[in-house]
Tab-separated table of C-alpha atoms in Angstrom:
chain	number	residue	atom	x	y	z
A	1	MET	CA	-0.050	0.229	0.062
A	2	ARG	CA	1.469	3.193	-0.961
A	3	LEU	CA	1.618	6.059	1.357
A	4	GLY	CA	2.239	9.133	-0.651
A	5	LEU	CA	-1.042	11.028	0.431
A	6	LEU	CA	0.608	11.412	3.843
A	7	ARG	CA	3.031	13.973	1.779
A	8	ASP	CA	0.261	16.082	1.168
A	9	HIS	CA	-0.831	18.640	3.562
A	10	ASP	CA	-4.207	18.827	4.026
A	11	PHE	CA	-4.541	15.006	3.987
A	12	ARG	CA	-1.989	14.724	6.837
A	13	LEU	CA	-4.510	17.053	8.821
A	14	LEU	CA	-7.428	14.869	7.881
A	15	PHE	CA	-5.017	11.699	8.632
A	16	THR	CA	-4.073	13.406	12.138
A	17	ALA	CA	-7.938	14.462	13.167
A	18	ASP	CA	-9.687	11.104	12.028
A	19	THR	CA	-6.567	9.328	14.208
A	20	ILE	CA	-7.138	11.245	17.127
A	21	SER	CA	-11.021	10.825	16.826
A	22	GLN	CA	-10.434	6.964	15.929
A	23	VAL	CA	-8.601	6.295	19.218
A	24	GLY	CA	-11.186	8.351	21.169
A	25	THR	CA	-13.932	6.559	19.476
A	26	GLN	CA	-12.668	3.336	20.530
A	27	VAL	CA	-13.077	4.395	24.239
A	28	THR	CA	-16.416	5.178	23.959
A	29	LEU	CA	-17.216	1.710	22.331
A	30	LEU	CA	-15.969	0.293	25.333
A	31	ALA	CA	-16.449	2.580	28.307
A	32	LEU	CA	-19.918	3.711	27.464
A	33	PRO	CA	-21.818	-0.358	27.683
A	34	LEU	CA	-19.241	-0.423	30.786
A	35	VAL	CA	-21.001	2.245	32.770
A	36	ALA	CA	-24.226	0.655	31.865
A	37	VAL	CA	-23.095	-2.841	33.219
A	38	LEU	CA	-20.419	-1.790	36.079
A	39	THR	CA	-21.850	1.517	37.237
A	40	LEU	CA	-25.761	1.581	36.917
A	41	ASP	CA	-25.893	-2.526	36.903
A	42	ALA	CA	-27.614	-2.387	33.424
A	43	THR	CA	-29.720	-5.433	32.340
A	44	ALA	CA	-29.058	-7.406	28.801
A	45	LEU	CA	-32.271	-5.524	27.871
A	46	GLU	CA	-31.024	-2.645	28.970
A	47	VAL	CA	-27.687	-2.817	27.089
A	48	GLY	CA	-29.451	-3.719	23.984
A	49	VAL	CA	-31.712	-0.702	23.950
A	50	LEU	CA	-28.431	1.404	24.302
A	51	ALA	CA	-26.877	-0.233	21.557
A	52	ALA	CA	-30.109	0.477	19.487
A	53	CYS	CA	-29.726	4.117	20.529
A	54	GLU	CA	-26.065	4.558	19.384
A	55	THR	CA	-27.309	3.933	15.724
A	56	ALA	CA	-31.016	4.715	15.557
A	57	ALA	CA	-29.818	7.813	13.907
A	58	PHE	CA	-29.259	6.434	10.631
A	59	LEU	CA	-32.737	5.614	10.619
A	60	LEU	CA	-34.059	8.592	11.864
A	61	VAL	CA	-32.024	10.987	9.875
A	62	GLY	CA	-29.869	9.198	7.398
A	63	LEU	CA	-31.635	10.120	4.281
A	64	PRO	CA	-31.939	14.032	5.053
A	65	ALA	CA	-28.692	14.050	6.231
A	66	GLY	CA	-27.558	12.970	3.074
A	67	ALA	CA	-29.338	15.880	1.235
A	68	LEU	CA	-28.079	18.410	3.640
A	69	VAL	CA	-24.874	17.782	3.644
A	70	ASP	CA	-24.731	18.158	-0.374
A	71	ARG	CA	-26.189	21.696	0.653
A	72	LEU	CA	-23.032	22.207	3.151
A	73	ARG	CA	-19.076	22.880	3.242
A	74	ARG	CA	-18.461	19.059	3.915
A	75	ARG	CA	-15.182	20.408	6.232
A	76	GLU	CA	-17.668	22.419	8.483
A	77	THR	CA	-20.257	20.020	9.033
A	78	MET	CA	-17.377	17.632	10.406
A	79	ILE	CA	-16.135	20.060	12.358
A	80	VAL	CA	-19.546	20.789	13.851
A	81	ALA	CA	-20.224	17.338	14.336
A	82	ASP	CA	-17.103	16.722	16.345
A	83	LEU	CA	-17.711	19.943	18.995
A	84	LEU	CA	-21.402	18.272	19.684
A	85	ARG	CA	-20.362	14.985	20.259
A	86	ALA	CA	-17.136	16.539	22.852
A	87	VAL	CA	-20.332	18.262	24.515
A	88	LEU	CA	-22.588	15.388	24.664
A	89	LEU	CA	-19.913	12.900	26.156
A	90	ALA	CA	-18.904	15.930	28.556
A	91	SER	CA	-22.015	15.340	30.193
A	92	VAL	CA	-21.898	11.899	31.360
A	93	PRO	CA	-18.866	12.591	34.039
A	94	LEU	CA	-20.395	15.664	35.013
A	95	ALA	CA	-23.806	13.660	35.582
A	96	TRP	CA	-21.625	10.877	37.241
A	97	TRP	CA	-20.061	13.198	39.946
A	98	SER	CA	-23.296	15.076	40.808
A	99	ASP	CA	-24.970	11.574	41.360
A	100	THR	CA	-27.321	11.877	38.451
A	101	LEU	CA	-26.227	10.005	36.194
A	102	ARG	CA	-29.182	7.553	35.307
A	103	MET	CA	-29.696	4.986	31.828
A	104	PRO	CA	-31.845	7.358	30.427
A	105	GLN	CA	-29.014	9.855	30.230
A	106	LEU	CA	-27.262	7.348	28.341
A	107	TYR	CA	-29.712	6.705	25.959
A	108	VAL	CA	-29.941	10.409	24.676
A	109	VAL	CA	-26.275	10.801	24.353
A	110	GLY	CA	-26.046	7.607	22.871
A	111	LEU	CA	-28.728	8.653	20.725
A	112	LEU	CA	-27.981	12.318	19.801
A	113	CYS	CA	-23.911	11.150	19.493
A	114	GLY	CA	-25.305	8.996	16.525
A	115	VAL	CA	-27.147	12.060	14.561
A	116	CYS	CA	-23.651	13.621	14.800
A	117	THR	CA	-22.229	10.405	13.522
A	118	VAL	CA	-24.223	10.491	10.433
A	119	PHE	CA	-23.351	13.912	9.419
A	120	PHE	CA	-19.661	13.292	10.497
A	121	ASP	CA	-19.264	9.888	8.466
A	122	VAL	CA	-21.637	11.222	5.685
A	123	GLY	CA	-19.265	14.504	5.134
A	124	TYR	CA	-16.187	12.317	5.502
A	125	GLN	CA	-17.079	9.899	2.790
A	126	SER	CA	-18.247	12.752	0.464
A	127	TYR	CA	-15.256	15.276	1.268
A	128	LEU	CA	-12.457	12.689	0.821
A	129	PRO	CA	-12.884	12.884	-3.101
A	130	PHE	CA	-12.625	16.389	-3.289
A	131	LEU	CA	-9.793	16.277	-1.142
A	132	VAL	CA	-7.587	13.681	-2.816
A	133	GLY	CA	-9.523	13.425	-6.145
A	134	LYS	CA	-11.212	10.184	-7.432
A	135	ASP	CA	-7.964	8.477	-8.939
A	136	ARG	CA	-6.040	8.310	-5.347
A	137	LEU	CA	-9.496	7.186	-3.476
A	138	VAL	CA	-8.568	3.307	-3.182
A	139	GLU	CA	-5.023	4.977	-1.184
A	140	GLY	CA	-6.870	7.515	0.477
A	141	ASN	CA	-9.551	5.018	2.103
A	142	ALA	CA	-6.427	2.416	2.534
A	143	ILE	CA	-5.105	5.096	5.146
A	144	LEU	CA	-7.719	5.997	6.992
A	145	GLU	CA	-9.028	2.427	7.363
A	146	MET	CA	-5.136	1.756	8.653
A	147	VAL	CA	-5.895	4.720	11.229
A	148	ARG	CA	-9.305	2.936	12.548
A	149	SER	CA	-7.763	-0.570	12.604
A	150	THR	CA	-4.604	0.908	14.288
A	151	SER	CA	-7.020	2.662	16.838
A	152	GLN	CA	-9.027	-0.748	17.284
A	153	ILE	CA	-5.624	-2.343	18.743
A	154	GLY	CA	-4.588	0.402	21.068
A	155	GLY	CA	-7.927	2.054	21.977
A	156	PRO	CA	-9.606	-0.788	23.549
A	157	SER	CA	-6.514	-1.238	25.758
A	158	VAL	CA	-6.430	2.395	26.701
A	159	ALA	CA	-9.828	2.246	27.435
A	160	GLY	CA	-9.484	-0.962	29.816
A	161	GLY	CA	-6.411	1.014	31.716
A	162	LEU	CA	-8.594	3.952	31.740
A	163	VAL	CA	-11.798	2.210	33.010
A	164	LYS	CA	-9.926	0.431	35.578
A	165	VAL	CA	-7.859	3.438	36.839
A	166	LEU	CA	-10.718	6.459	36.322
A	167	GLY	CA	-13.788	4.454	36.178
A	168	GLY	CA	-16.301	4.097	33.101
A	169	PRO	CA	-17.945	7.939	33.382
A	170	LEU	CA	-14.034	9.661	33.570
A	171	ALA	CA	-13.201	7.697	30.917
A	172	LEU	CA	-15.275	8.687	28.521
A	173	ALA	CA	-13.654	12.449	29.507
A	174	THR	CA	-11.270	11.606	27.378
A	175	ASP	CA	-13.349	10.885	24.044
A	176	ALA	CA	-14.635	14.472	24.454
A	177	ALA	CA	-11.228	16.110	24.788
A	178	SER	CA	-10.369	13.945	21.704
A	179	TYR	CA	-12.930	15.052	19.362
A	180	VAL	CA	-12.155	18.836	20.616
A	181	LEU	CA	-8.796	17.868	19.245
A	182	SER	CA	-10.073	16.303	16.036
A	183	ALA	CA	-12.800	19.449	14.995
A	184	LEU	CA	-9.061	21.725	15.514
A	185	PHE	CA	-7.086	19.893	13.194
A	186	LEU	CA	-10.349	19.812	10.728
A	187	TRP	CA	-10.203	23.491	10.875
A	188	ARG	CA	-6.688	24.036	9.826
A	189	ILE	CA	-6.988	22.156	6.253
A	190	ARG	CA	-6.449	25.069	3.703
A	191	LYS	CA	-8.449	23.132	0.791
A	192	ILE	CA	-11.988	24.210	1.296
A	193	GLU	CA	-14.904	23.783	-0.807
A	194	GLU	CA	-17.055	26.230	-2.423
A	195	ARG	CA	-20.701	26.210	-0.729
A	196	PRO	CA	-22.692	24.366	-3.269
A	197	ALA	CA	-25.088	26.515	-5.270
A	198	ARG	CA	-28.572	26.169	-4.218
A	199	LYS	CA	-30.791	25.284	-7.178
A	200	PRO	CA	-33.860	27.573	-7.554
A	201	ASP	CA	-36.298	24.440	-7.392
A	202	ALA	CA	-34.535	22.916	-4.690
A	203	HIS	CA	-36.554	20.574	-2.459
A	204	LEU	CA	-35.437	18.538	0.424
A	205	GLY	CA	-37.931	15.522	-0.327
A	206	ARG	CA	-37.049	15.468	-4.029
A	207	GLU	CA	-33.117	15.514	-3.204
A	208	ILE	CA	-33.385	12.454	-0.959
A	209	LEU	CA	-35.400	10.312	-3.936
A	210	GLU	CA	-32.682	10.998	-6.182
A	211	GLY	CA	-30.217	9.752	-3.692
A	212	LEU	CA	-32.689	6.927	-3.231
A	213	ARG	CA	-33.088	5.954	-6.975
A	214	PHE	CA	-29.360	6.387	-7.537
A	215	VAL	CA	-28.897	3.409	-5.061
A	216	VAL	CA	-31.682	1.360	-5.174
A	217	GLY	CA	-31.998	1.599	-9.303
A	218	ASN	CA	-28.509	0.109	-9.268
A	219	ARG	CA	-27.653	-3.872	-9.161
A	220	LEU	CA	-24.185	-3.842	-7.763
A	221	LEU	CA	-25.089	-1.210	-5.154
A	222	ARG	CA	-28.024	-3.023	-4.397
A	223	ALA	CA	-26.409	-6.050	-3.894
A	224	ILE	CA	-23.528	-4.308	-2.010
A	225	SER	CA	-25.991	-2.527	0.668
A	226	MET	CA	-28.118	-6.242	1.144
A	227	CYS	CA	-24.698	-7.440	2.050
A	228	THR	CA	-23.548	-4.606	4.453
A	229	GLY	CA	-26.981	-4.359	6.104
A	230	THR	CA	-27.204	-8.053	6.694
A	231	GLY	CA	-24.114	-8.236	8.011
A	232	ASN	CA	-24.519	-5.572	10.379
A	233	PHE	CA	-28.096	-6.415	11.844
A	234	PHE	CA	-26.103	-9.757	12.905
A	235	GLY	CA	-22.839	-7.627	14.062
A	236	SER	CA	-24.710	-5.502	16.297
A	237	MET	CA	-26.848	-8.393	18.022
A	238	TYR	CA	-23.153	-10.163	18.584
A	239	GLY	CA	-21.699	-6.830	19.800
A	240	ALA	CA	-24.639	-5.549	21.892
A	241	MET	CA	-24.090	-9.284	23.900
A	242	LEU	CA	-20.612	-9.633	23.529
A	243	ILE	CA	-19.773	-7.145	26.485
A	244	VAL	CA	-22.261	-8.361	28.685
A	245	TYR	CA	-20.801	-12.349	28.235
A	246	PHE	CA	-17.326	-11.004	28.613
A	247	ALA	CA	-17.809	-8.712	31.804
A	248	ARG	CA	-20.822	-10.746	33.328
A	249	ASP	CA	-21.291	-14.488	32.352
A	250	LEU	CA	-17.075	-15.025	31.977
A	251	ALA	CA	-16.212	-12.106	34.773
A	252	LEU	CA	-13.207	-10.655	32.687
A	253	SER	CA	-11.781	-7.568	34.027
A	254	PRO	CA	-12.043	-4.515	31.923
A	255	VAL	CA	-8.319	-4.627	31.285
A	256	VAL	CA	-8.469	-8.148	29.696
A	257	ILE	CA	-11.392	-7.265	28.020
A	258	GLY	CA	-9.421	-3.981	26.312
A	259	LEU	CA	-6.407	-6.433	25.750
A	260	TRP	CA	-8.864	-8.815	23.609
A	261	PHE	CA	-10.206	-6.047	21.060
A	262	SER	CA	-6.766	-5.020	21.138
A	263	VAL	CA	-5.609	-7.921	19.875
A	264	THR	CA	-8.382	-8.696	17.567
A	265	GLY	CA	-7.360	-5.171	15.857
A	266	LEU	CA	-4.796	-6.341	14.576
A	267	GLY	CA	-7.111	-7.885	12.026
A	268	ALA	CA	-8.386	-5.092	10.479
A	269	LEU	CA	-4.849	-3.339	10.654
A	270	ALA	CA	-3.403	-6.411	8.603
A	271	GLY	CA	-6.282	-5.988	6.324
A	272	ALA	CA	-5.619	-2.503	5.719
A	273	PHE	CA	-2.118	-3.625	4.301
A	274	LEU	CA	-3.650	-6.469	2.473
A	275	VAL	CA	-6.285	-4.886	0.711
A	276	GLY	CA	-4.288	-3.852	-2.408
A	277	PRO	CA	-2.443	-7.242	-2.982
A	278	PHE	CA	-5.894	-8.650	-2.267
A	279	VAL	CA	-7.745	-7.136	-4.997
A	280	ARG	CA	-4.878	-7.167	-7.542
A	281	TRP	CA	-5.059	-10.963	-7.160
A	282	PHE	CA	-8.597	-11.351	-7.001
A	283	GLY	CA	-10.545	-8.236	-8.627
A	284	GLN	CA	-12.713	-5.860	-7.362
A	285	GLY	CA	-15.863	-8.202	-7.306
A	286	PRO	CA	-14.471	-11.802	-5.989
A	287	ALA	CA	-12.212	-9.473	-3.823
A	288	MET	CA	-15.822	-8.038	-1.734
A	289	TRP	CA	-17.507	-11.963	-1.520
A	290	ILE	CA	-14.065	-13.857	-0.889
A	291	SER	CA	-13.631	-11.262	1.884
A	292	MET	CA	-16.887	-11.230	3.500
A	293	LEU	CA	-17.013	-15.147	3.292
A	294	ALA	CA	-13.551	-15.589	5.261
A	295	ALA	CA	-15.046	-13.003	7.494
A	296	SER	CA	-18.106	-14.948	8.700
A	297	LEU	CA	-16.245	-18.294	8.926
A	298	GLY	CA	-13.774	-16.448	11.319
A	299	GLU	CA	-16.211	-14.941	13.603
A	300	LEU	CA	-17.758	-18.458	13.895
A	301	LEU	CA	-14.603	-19.075	16.752
A	302	VAL	CA	-16.072	-16.340	19.037
A	303	PRO	CA	-18.996	-18.328	20.607
A	304	PHE	CA	-16.065	-20.709	22.210
A	305	ALA	CA	-14.438	-18.078	23.826
A	306	ARG	CA	-13.954	-19.140	27.681
A	307	ASP	CA	-11.876	-17.989	30.624
A	308	ASP	CA	-9.016	-19.752	29.383
A	309	TRP	CA	-7.155	-20.858	25.968
A	310	ARG	CA	-10.281	-20.825	24.227
A	311	LEU	CA	-10.761	-16.516	24.792
A	312	TRP	CA	-7.606	-16.318	22.586
A	313	LEU	CA	-8.843	-18.956	20.281
A	314	ALA	CA	-11.863	-17.050	19.853
A	315	ALA	CA	-9.305	-13.874	19.437
A	316	ALA	CA	-7.689	-15.838	16.165
A	317	GLY	CA	-11.067	-16.181	14.592
A	318	SER	CA	-11.711	-12.278	15.511
A	319	ILE	CA	-8.569	-11.288	13.954
A	320	VAL	CA	-9.580	-13.479	10.524
A	321	PHE	CA	-13.107	-11.307	10.872
A	322	GLY	CA	-11.066	-7.973	10.730
A	323	VAL	CA	-8.854	-8.619	7.842
A	324	GLY	CA	-12.046	-9.699	5.801
A	325	VAL	CA	-14.382	-6.941	6.511
A	326	VAL	CA	-11.516	-4.098	5.988
A	327	VAL	CA	-10.740	-5.412	2.820
A	328	TYR	CA	-14.388	-5.608	2.036
A	329	ASN	CA	-15.343	-2.530	3.235
A	330	VAL	CA	-11.881	-0.202	1.486
A	331	THR	CA	-12.798	-2.057	-1.956
A	332	GLN	CA	-16.964	-1.233	-2.181
A	333	VAL	CA	-16.235	2.248	-0.332
A	334	SER	CA	-13.939	3.316	-2.894
A	335	PHE	CA	-16.094	1.632	-5.852
A	336	ARG	CA	-19.124	3.455	-4.894
A	337	GLN	CA	-17.301	7.147	-4.051
A	338	THR	CA	-15.720	6.589	-7.816
A	339	ILE	CA	-18.923	6.020	-9.613
A	340	THR	CA	-20.692	8.702	-7.926
A	341	PRO	CA	-21.139	12.371	-9.560
A	342	ASP	CA	-20.101	14.771	-6.890
A	343	ASP	CA	-23.331	16.494	-6.487
A	344	LEU	CA	-24.704	13.055	-5.586
A	345	LEU	CA	-22.292	11.937	-3.175
A	346	GLY	CA	-23.889	13.087	-0.035
A	347	ARG	CA	-27.024	11.430	-0.775
A	348	MET	CA	-25.477	8.474	-2.031
A	349	ASN	CA	-23.633	7.668	1.226
A	350	ALA	CA	-26.518	8.647	3.236
A	351	THR	CA	-28.586	6.572	1.732
A	352	MET	CA	-26.178	3.680	1.787
A	353	ARG	CA	-25.808	4.374	5.259
A	354	PHE	CA	-29.660	4.474	6.114
A	355	ILE	CA	-29.874	1.119	4.356
A	356	VAL	CA	-26.698	-0.678	5.863
A	357	TRP	CA	-26.579	1.112	9.428
A	358	GLY	CA	-30.297	1.051	9.541
A	359	THR	CA	-30.247	-2.151	10.388
A	360	MET	CA	-27.835	-1.973	13.206
A	361	PRO	CA	-30.481	-0.777	16.029
A	362	ILE	CA	-32.912	-3.160	15.078
A	363	GLY	CA	-30.150	-6.020	15.352
A	364	GLY	CA	-29.197	-4.003	18.838
A	365	LEU	CA	-32.519	-4.229	20.159
A	366	VAL	CA	-33.200	-7.808	18.668
A	367	GLY	CA	-29.771	-8.871	20.472
A	368	GLY	CA	-30.965	-7.749	24.133
A	369	VAL	CA	-34.376	-9.268	23.773
A	370	LEU	CA	-32.991	-12.699	22.823
A	371	GLY	CA	-30.455	-12.105	24.797
A	372	THR	CA	-33.042	-11.894	28.332
A	373	ALA	CA	-35.348	-14.845	26.375
A	374	ILE	CA	-32.517	-17.327	25.695
A	375	GLY	CA	-29.515	-16.302	26.804
A	376	VAL	CA	-26.514	-14.047	26.005
A	377	HIS	CA	-24.134	-17.246	25.027
A	378	GLU	CA	-26.912	-18.560	22.675
A	379	THR	CA	-27.620	-15.221	21.271
A	380	ILE	CA	-24.020	-15.036	20.152
A	381	TRP	CA	-24.108	-18.234	18.490
A	382	VAL	CA	-27.356	-17.137	16.151
A	383	ALA	CA	-25.559	-13.686	15.572
A	384	CYS	CA	-22.298	-15.279	14.032
A	385	ALA	CA	-24.126	-17.737	12.176
A	386	GLY	CA	-26.324	-15.253	11.132
A	387	MET	CA	-23.496	-13.297	9.636
A	388	LEU	CA	-22.879	-16.179	6.741
A	389	VAL	CA	-25.920	-15.087	5.199
A	390	SER	CA	-25.165	-11.787	4.277
A	391	VAL	CA	-22.806	-13.200	1.735
A	392	VAL	CA	-25.544	-14.309	0.049
A	393	PRO	CA	-26.255	-11.093	-2.371
A	394	LEU	CA	-23.126	-10.800	-3.316
A	395	VAL	CA	-22.745	-14.389	-4.561
A	396	LEU	CA	-25.896	-14.164	-6.390
A	397	SER	CA	-25.081	-10.951	-8.092
A	398	PRO	CA	-22.875	-9.816	-11.093
A	399	LEU	CA	-19.769	-8.898	-8.710
A	400	ARG	CA	-19.114	-12.828	-8.184
A	401	LYS	CA	-17.390	-12.712	-11.457
A	402	LEU	CA	-16.134	-8.867	-11.959
A	403	ARG	CA	-12.619	-8.119	-11.829
A	404	GLU	CA	-12.550	-4.298	-12.329
A	405	LEU	CA	-15.676	-2.091	-11.696
A	406	THR	CA	-15.030	0.367	-14.056
A	407	SER	CA	-18.549	1.778	-13.785
A	408	ALA	CA	-21.551	1.194	-12.456
A	409	PRO	CA	-24.468	-0.033	-14.210
A	410	SER	CA	-28.146	1.804	-13.680
A	411	ALA	CA	-30.789	-0.517	-13.505
A	412	GLY	CA	-30.701	-3.135	-16.304
A	413	THR	CA	-27.220	-2.628	-17.603
A	414	GLU	CA	-23.792	-4.309	-17.217
A	415	ALA	CA	-20.549	-3.083	-15.697
A	416	VAL	CA	-17.535	-3.034	-17.305
A	417	ARG	CA	-15.355	-6.485	-17.105
A	418	LYS	CA	-12.066	-6.694	-17.769
């Protein structure tokens, strides 16, 4: 993987901002449910509801967010989202300090942080093509995916240590600070977009429908959205119950939990380095379904985890999962960004996020309900087995054989095959 983009001043600032924010986000991903479980003694259902709240924003505001982002400067949108997330997360340690922290506040913080994340993520994926050019998107996405992957290695260990030393609420204060730093680096980027011209006949509903038609009317984008949406549904079931299983059923300490997530993050880092060679070996279309199949098979080892050597057997399976998911994500996101006109980027990304992330709150809620009804460990088995289903839409689509996706077909047309 080439790192030439890091010589670019503005991309370095985006890289730095993303690095700081991603490490802080890893703290939240571990600390927020641990606050619920360890500080407020939350039930499995309450943790499932919290997981649903964290991702419900993609259902609630996902589609209008895309149309609104296409009307705004995307860098400014990201800065505002960062600052709002900092304020929201800072409210948790303040409430804990005043002895007023309750589960409803965690639900609200999770939900509103999710709204900010919708605008940040749609803005970020729409801003990158402007910043680096569409011919360098795979390189840019791979570098930023490496940032996320590295944060998955170091972030959980840092989070586990902070939770142990400071407690979950105060650990969240570090994440609030990270979002402020991220906003400062984004503010220093010199390459600034022109504010998009507002069409005289602009209509929010019509603009949302244009984004929907672009995604749903394209057979390749439909297959990608079905695969990712199904994987995210079962992944949210799994994620909502895994920390409950580790913290309560296996009685692992926050440090061990953080170490486990750090070790499994090695897979995501490896995937960021392997994505280029992998795509060259197999081609873009096959790279998507092969990587997702490998990821799903690797995750089937996770339900075998116990408080012994089997915990690290499960970690090995999760490493394979991380490699596969990163290869899949970099390949499909770069393809989506490449074939989408600039004035539709926000709506395309928002529509995709609405579809593929909209399944996550449902999955988290279903995970909480199943965890209460049939048991946490059994729910993890159901979720890991269900992830295999996500590969089916890719295998049944033209992506199965298309080595180079140089254009996106509209309804009824084929992609270029080379």
